[in-house]
């Protein structure tokens, strides 16, 4: 039996970000959305996915659309309540390096995102409405001679890798983006095929597609149910049969997959503590802020924009904080979303699982953006106090810069997919494809060896 529950959204202050999914199909009389949650009374499935972020939900989607297996998704909260809901939505290659460990995975995932957007168009649907999809192109901005030399080399490398790209002089950049401050030392790498999407719309679309399989008994969601332990066949067996939650046992006959974002490390530690398996998967939370100014009309941006230093997580000058301890970095990113909001970023720091908005960092983001967009210098951030929101998320950080994707050594039928840091949305579809191929025994589209759990020192 399948049950459908109405879940009320969480209303947050202007300094918070509404993490609740936009997947609503019903609205209250005041216009507030209610999200549908599909739960089954059954407890046995072919696959159990732990994690309701973009990685977990796309893994579920891949099993549902690419096989006849049944899937349960379980999460301690609700979809988009972690890094997924706090991101900027870039589907970019401009800041990636050809030949790097994540290049092929990212490239494959972008191919799948573009195919999805194109398939919606072919079906007479609007990918911008359903996914927040915009083919904006991307601009990686350099402001010094050294940065521009590096950008010209990057353009050459990206072109050699088969991507459409060009280097823009300061005059050419100004034609593309009149709001940007340029001088003789300014230039940019331009990738016209880079895109962006809205995480909440994309998750809503994926959830709706997954839920279409619920009536056939192939899909169920169990939200607000923390996972507390593993179920193993015959007690101490190395074969994982599912997970225990605070409310029930969920059995996964073929696979149990942990895709819990920045919580994956601590969760795996708890799940494996009685298994005598010496495995440390210490995915660390890396906190980030984004500033959203709603209905911004002081200027318009035509593309997604990022400063060259972002690629190396370079820090702007930040006083008043222990930067060495927190490893704080602030780099300029800017875009306009499909609702006409200006989205500015971004910060990175290690402060554990703290998700409180930091007013000092918010101001630093604004001031950093003003170095690139002169009109912001004439505007006080306080002028937008009623029209601003702050997205705070915890990126699942891996010290070696690549996610961990693969089977868990020493256990059967257990897999891990985590550690994408700020690239979860970008790499989600290819990660889902990779995990599904592993479980089904199919050849992978991307070399899996670099992402394997075995032999990795995660922290």
XYZ file of C-alpha atoms in Angstrom:
459
model
C 0.000 0.000 0.000
C 1.222 3.490 -0.845
C 0.387 6.447 1.380
C 0.624 10.106 0.357
C 1.264 12.736 3.003
C 1.126 16.508 2.746
C 4.170 18.097 4.283
C 4.037 21.760 5.191
C 7.001 23.927 4.231
C 9.305 25.610 6.682
C 9.045 29.391 6.621
C 12.370 31.040 7.279
C 13.600 34.545 7.992
C 15.127 36.714 5.249
C 18.566 35.669 6.491
C 17.758 32.033 5.837
C 17.265 30.027 2.703
C 14.056 28.088 2.074
C 15.393 24.562 1.878
C 12.002 22.931 1.396
C 11.463 21.481 -2.062
C 9.462 23.299 -4.715
C 7.976 20.000 -5.816
C 4.526 20.957 -4.592
C 1.456 19.960 -6.512
C -0.944 21.611 -4.067
C -1.074 25.035 -2.450
C -2.766 26.428 0.604
C -5.291 29.228 0.368
C -2.444 31.647 1.183
C -0.317 30.360 -1.689
C 2.161 28.424 0.438
C 3.230 25.210 -1.210
C 2.746 21.753 0.251
C 5.116 19.022 -0.921
C 3.867 15.506 -1.561
C 5.719 12.681 0.168
C 5.200 9.103 -0.988
C 5.650 6.431 1.662
C 4.941 2.703 1.370
C 3.889 0.345 4.139
C 6.251 -2.282 2.726
C 9.785 -2.510 4.076
C 11.591 -4.544 1.420
C 13.061 -3.095 -1.767
C 15.776 -3.984 -4.233
C 17.793 -0.851 -3.481
C 17.914 1.432 -0.439
C 19.462 4.882 -0.976
C 20.487 6.798 2.148
C 20.369 10.500 1.305
C 17.718 12.731 -0.269
C 20.021 15.263 -1.900
C 20.700 15.539 -5.615
C 23.090 12.551 -5.604
C 20.706 10.213 -3.799
C 17.642 11.241 -5.787
C 19.360 10.916 -9.166
C 20.703 7.495 -8.197
C 17.122 6.471 -7.419
C 15.988 7.942 -10.741
C 18.630 6.007 -12.664
C 17.554 2.681 -11.158
C 13.892 3.436 -11.791
C 14.326 4.486 -15.422
C 17.175 2.141 -16.328
C 16.092 -1.109 -14.680
C 13.078 -2.867 -13.182
C 14.383 -2.592 -9.597
C 12.437 -1.031 -6.745
C 14.006 1.806 -4.719
C 13.534 3.388 -1.301
C 15.089 6.763 -0.434
C 15.609 7.505 3.261
C 16.873 10.760 4.770
C 17.127 12.268 8.242
C 15.586 15.486 6.876
C 13.912 16.413 3.569
C 15.210 16.954 0.013
C 17.273 20.073 -0.657
C 18.039 20.551 3.032
C 21.803 20.248 2.547
C 24.351 21.444 0.002
C 21.958 20.795 -2.897
C 19.510 23.491 -1.855
C 22.188 26.050 -1.036
C 24.091 25.941 -4.322
C 24.306 28.336 -7.240
C 23.323 25.800 -9.885
C 26.325 26.021 -12.190
C 26.639 23.346 -14.880
C 30.065 24.562 -15.905
C 33.288 23.309 -17.436
C 35.117 26.652 -17.458
C 36.817 26.133 -14.100
C 37.625 22.466 -14.697
C 40.984 21.205 -15.951
C 41.128 18.745 -18.872
C 42.711 15.485 -17.793
C 42.021 16.022 -14.100
C 40.492 13.219 -12.031
C 36.984 14.695 -12.218
C 37.107 15.882 -15.840
C 35.503 12.839 -17.518
C 32.865 12.440 -14.798
C 31.926 16.126 -15.006
C 31.904 16.139 -18.797
C 29.691 13.040 -18.918
C 27.311 14.510 -16.369
C 27.006 17.770 -18.292
C 26.255 15.782 -21.424
C 23.423 14.035 -19.569
C 22.037 17.323 -18.175
C 22.028 18.841 -21.663
C 20.316 15.748 -23.064
C 17.662 15.979 -20.355
C 16.988 19.634 -21.147
C 16.821 18.857 -24.854
C 14.446 15.938 -24.288
C 12.070 18.216 -22.383
C 12.119 20.673 -25.269
C 11.474 17.844 -27.750
C 8.450 16.840 -25.664
C 7.034 20.353 -25.855
C 7.982 21.184 -22.253
C 9.955 24.129 -20.929
C 13.281 23.162 -19.282
C 13.576 26.626 -17.765
C 10.263 26.203 -15.982
C 10.897 22.610 -14.899
C 14.621 22.743 -14.139
C 15.429 26.436 -13.975
C 17.628 25.633 -16.979
C 19.419 28.530 -18.662
C 22.131 28.210 -21.279
C 23.864 31.357 -20.088
C 27.432 30.582 -20.998
C 30.155 31.242 -18.452
C 32.815 33.894 -17.988
C 35.954 33.285 -15.943
C 37.348 36.764 -15.245
C 41.002 37.695 -14.876
C 42.100 41.105 -13.628
C 45.886 40.890 -13.762
C 48.400 40.167 -16.498
C 49.279 36.882 -14.825
C 45.651 35.783 -14.578
C 44.970 36.638 -18.209
C 48.024 34.690 -19.390
C 46.717 31.710 -17.418
C 43.238 32.173 -18.905
C 44.620 32.139 -22.454
C 46.333 28.843 -21.658
C 43.088 27.518 -20.177
C 41.190 28.485 -23.334
C 43.757 26.580 -25.389
C 43.462 23.487 -23.167
C 39.662 23.543 -23.179
C 39.609 23.951 -26.966
C 42.015 21.035 -27.338
C 39.628 18.998 -25.169
C 36.828 19.675 -27.655
C 34.880 22.458 -25.938
C 33.712 25.652 -27.595
C 35.632 28.417 -25.891
C 37.328 31.729 -26.631
C 39.415 34.337 -24.895
C 37.816 37.772 -24.559
C 39.790 40.999 -24.383
C 38.640 43.752 -22.034
C 36.696 45.446 -24.859
C 35.051 42.176 -25.897
C 34.209 41.372 -22.279
C 32.572 44.753 -21.797
C 30.327 44.100 -24.793
C 29.251 40.806 -23.234
C 28.773 42.214 -19.724
C 28.456 46.034 -19.570
C 28.167 45.991 -15.757
C 31.696 44.643 -15.232
C 34.596 46.929 -14.404
C 37.353 46.427 -16.984
C 40.792 47.874 -17.619
C 43.735 47.048 -19.872
C 44.609 44.033 -17.690
C 41.117 42.511 -17.731
C 40.188 39.468 -19.809
C 37.996 36.388 -19.661
C 37.627 32.797 -20.748
C 34.184 32.406 -22.344
C 32.366 29.085 -22.728
C 29.055 29.695 -24.516
C 27.679 26.197 -23.863
C 27.936 26.295 -20.064
C 24.568 26.414 -18.330
C 22.887 26.750 -14.970
C 19.788 25.386 -13.307
C 17.735 25.895 -10.191
C 18.417 23.145 -7.666
C 14.939 23.250 -6.139
C 13.196 23.030 -9.492
C 15.514 20.250 -10.647
C 14.966 18.250 -7.464
C 11.211 18.788 -7.738
C 11.265 17.480 -11.294
C 13.337 14.435 -10.332
C 11.135 13.712 -7.316
C 8.000 13.917 -9.436
C 9.491 11.473 -11.922
C 10.528 9.081 -9.159
C 7.106 9.231 -7.543
C 5.485 8.154 -10.799
C 6.857 4.684 -10.017
C 5.229 4.558 -6.577
C 1.869 3.271 -7.787
C 3.629 0.266 -9.320
C 5.265 -0.426 -5.963
C 8.746 0.452 -7.188
C 9.438 3.638 -5.213
C 8.996 5.066 -1.736
C 10.433 7.903 0.357
C 11.110 7.868 4.072
C 11.993 11.409 5.143
C 12.732 12.692 8.635
C 13.976 9.199 9.487
C 17.615 9.108 10.607
C 19.455 5.910 9.792
C 20.793 4.288 12.962
C 22.455 1.068 11.836
C 23.038 -1.614 9.238
C 21.060 -4.797 8.787
C 23.340 -7.701 7.967
C 22.306 -11.125 6.761
C 22.685 -13.755 9.487
C 23.812 -11.325 12.156
C 27.563 -10.886 11.682
C 27.592 -11.616 7.973
C 29.521 -9.304 5.649
C 26.455 -9.111 3.430
C 24.498 -5.894 4.019
C 20.749 -6.433 3.789
C 19.531 -2.894 4.488
C 19.415 -0.208 7.179
C 17.692 0.479 10.460
C 16.002 3.848 11.037
C 14.385 5.273 14.141
C 11.031 4.018 12.868
C 11.594 0.835 10.866
C 13.888 -1.608 9.126
C 14.374 -1.034 5.393
C 15.684 -3.978 3.414
C 17.674 -3.609 0.203
C 17.979 -7.008 -1.445
C 20.506 -5.914 -4.066
C 22.204 -2.769 -2.738
C 22.397 -0.235 0.066
C 23.912 3.068 -1.069
C 25.076 5.863 1.227
C 24.826 9.236 -0.514
C 24.397 11.515 2.491
C 26.571 14.455 1.472
C 28.750 15.963 4.193
C 27.153 13.637 6.761
C 28.417 10.547 4.914
C 31.671 10.372 6.876
C 30.127 10.449 10.344
C 27.286 8.179 9.230
C 29.668 5.594 7.817
C 31.653 5.703 11.054
C 28.518 4.834 13.009
C 27.367 2.182 10.564
C 30.731 0.407 10.470
C 31.697 0.582 14.142
C 30.565 -2.994 14.821
C 31.827 -4.446 11.539
C 35.569 -4.616 12.315
C 36.316 -2.889 9.018
C 39.224 -0.387 9.197
C 37.733 2.229 6.891
C 37.805 5.967 7.456
C 35.523 7.907 5.143
C 35.941 11.279 6.776
C 34.122 13.549 4.390
C 34.333 16.985 6.009
C 31.655 19.682 5.924
C 32.875 22.856 4.218
C 30.516 25.721 4.935
C 29.523 28.181 2.243
C 27.424 31.345 1.966
C 25.552 32.740 -1.024
C 23.791 36.098 -1.002
C 20.520 36.356 -2.934
C 19.136 39.827 -3.696
C 15.573 39.421 -4.914
C 14.090 41.457 -7.767
C 17.424 43.151 -8.407
C 17.201 45.794 -11.131
C 20.293 48.000 -10.748
C 21.947 46.068 -13.581
C 21.491 42.827 -15.485
C 23.906 39.948 -16.002
C 23.815 38.005 -19.261
C 26.087 35.148 -18.191
C 27.280 33.233 -15.187
C 30.421 34.938 -13.898
C 33.298 33.747 -11.733
C 36.639 35.276 -10.842
C 39.749 33.394 -11.957
C 40.879 32.869 -8.365
C 37.847 30.700 -7.632
C 39.513 27.746 -9.316
C 42.132 27.653 -6.598
C 39.758 28.809 -3.831
C 41.898 31.915 -3.404
C 40.979 34.240 -0.578
C 40.165 37.896 -0.766
C 41.598 40.114 1.927
C 39.564 39.324 5.019
C 40.379 40.936 8.351
C 38.897 40.177 11.753
C 38.733 36.399 11.350
C 41.224 33.637 12.048
C 41.599 32.714 8.403
C 44.330 30.137 9.023
C 42.195 28.232 11.513
C 39.024 28.309 9.477
C 40.780 28.307 6.079
C 38.324 30.950 4.975
C 38.261 31.909 1.315
C 35.970 34.301 -0.508
C 35.791 34.428 -4.296
C 33.406 36.326 -6.522
C 30.676 34.435 -8.354
C 27.600 36.119 -9.802
C 24.552 35.175 -11.803
C 20.920 36.078 -12.342
C 18.472 33.249 -11.726
C 15.278 32.595 -13.654
C 13.307 34.770 -11.219
C 15.479 37.830 -11.784
C 17.344 37.538 -8.495
C 21.015 38.449 -8.236
C 22.946 35.544 -6.687
C 26.383 36.418 -5.316
C 29.025 34.184 -3.795
C 30.888 32.645 -2.392
C 32.675 31.625 0.774
C 34.379 28.433 1.924
C 35.440 27.604 5.466
C 35.793 24.725 7.902
C 33.636 25.282 10.973
C 32.192 21.823 11.526
C 28.469 21.435 11.011
C 27.601 25.034 11.869
C 24.993 26.478 9.474
C 24.394 29.891 11.061
C 24.615 32.824 8.662
C 27.633 35.037 9.361
C 26.887 38.714 8.749
C 30.577 39.551 8.422
C 31.050 37.027 5.623
C 27.894 38.259 3.905
C 29.344 41.761 3.858
C 32.662 40.444 2.548
C 30.837 38.730 -0.332
C 29.057 42.000 -1.163
C 32.275 44.013 -1.030
C 34.134 41.456 -3.129
C 31.417 41.615 -5.779
C 31.600 45.427 -5.730
C 35.218 45.196 -6.870
C 33.910 43.711 -10.115
C 30.578 45.559 -10.422
C 31.038 49.299 -9.693
C 27.319 50.008 -9.371
C 27.263 47.950 -6.174
C 29.609 50.473 -4.570
C 26.862 53.074 -4.689
C 24.354 50.728 -3.075
C 24.253 49.917 0.610
C 23.605 46.301 1.456
C 21.155 47.563 4.055
C 19.024 48.915 1.191
C 18.212 45.311 0.340
C 17.672 44.048 3.853
C 14.051 43.146 3.119
C 14.797 41.651 -0.271
C 17.789 39.536 0.532
C 18.212 35.939 1.552
C 21.308 34.016 2.487
C 21.883 30.444 1.464
C 24.103 28.546 3.862
C 25.135 25.021 2.992
C 27.709 22.424 3.954
C 29.665 21.114 0.997
C 30.898 17.505 1.330
C 34.635 18.175 1.083
C 37.299 15.630 0.127
C 40.935 16.633 0.581
C 42.014 15.070 -2.713
C 39.344 17.015 -4.599
C 37.388 14.091 -5.999
C 34.298 12.232 -4.794
C 34.412 8.719 -3.424
C 32.187 6.406 -5.479
C 32.198 2.647 -5.229
C 31.623 -0.471 -3.178
C 32.609 -0.533 0.484
C 35.570 -2.894 1.028
C 34.805 -5.817 3.313
C 31.035 -5.624 2.852
C 28.789 -7.015 0.158
C 25.981 -5.004 -1.461
C 27.050 -1.716 0.142
C 28.138 1.339 -1.849
C 29.198 4.907 -1.186
C 28.692 8.037 -3.327
C 29.786 11.222 -1.573
C 32.405 13.949 -1.396
C 31.468 16.020 -4.470
C 31.939 19.255 -2.488
C 30.474 22.101 -4.602
C 30.031 19.901 -7.675
C 27.218 17.612 -6.581
C 24.602 19.128 -8.866
C 27.095 19.295 -11.701
C 28.262 15.665 -11.385
C 24.993 14.119 -10.202
C 23.716 12.432 -13.352
C 27.029 10.769 -14.224
C 27.508 9.698 -10.607
C 24.054 8.100 -10.665
C 24.876 6.358 -13.922
C 28.188 5.100 -12.496
C 26.668 3.737 -9.293
C 23.815 2.039 -11.136
C 26.206 0.410 -13.598
C 28.296 -0.875 -10.678
C 25.304 -2.478 -8.986
C 23.916 -3.944 -12.210
C 27.322 -5.196 -13.367
C 27.360 -3.066 -16.508
C 30.463 -1.456 -18.042
C 30.860 2.149 -16.899
C 30.826 5.149 -19.215
C 33.612 6.707 -17.100
C 36.695 5.097 -15.548
C 35.713 4.261 -11.975
C 39.161 3.464 -10.581
C 40.019 7.021 -9.530
C 36.883 7.261 -7.362
C 37.059 3.915 -5.600
C 36.815 3.609 -1.820
C 39.669 1.144 -1.466
C 43.091 2.679 -1.042
C 41.764 6.206 -0.516
C 42.835 8.189 2.491
C 39.816 10.459 2.715
C 41.136 12.763 5.373
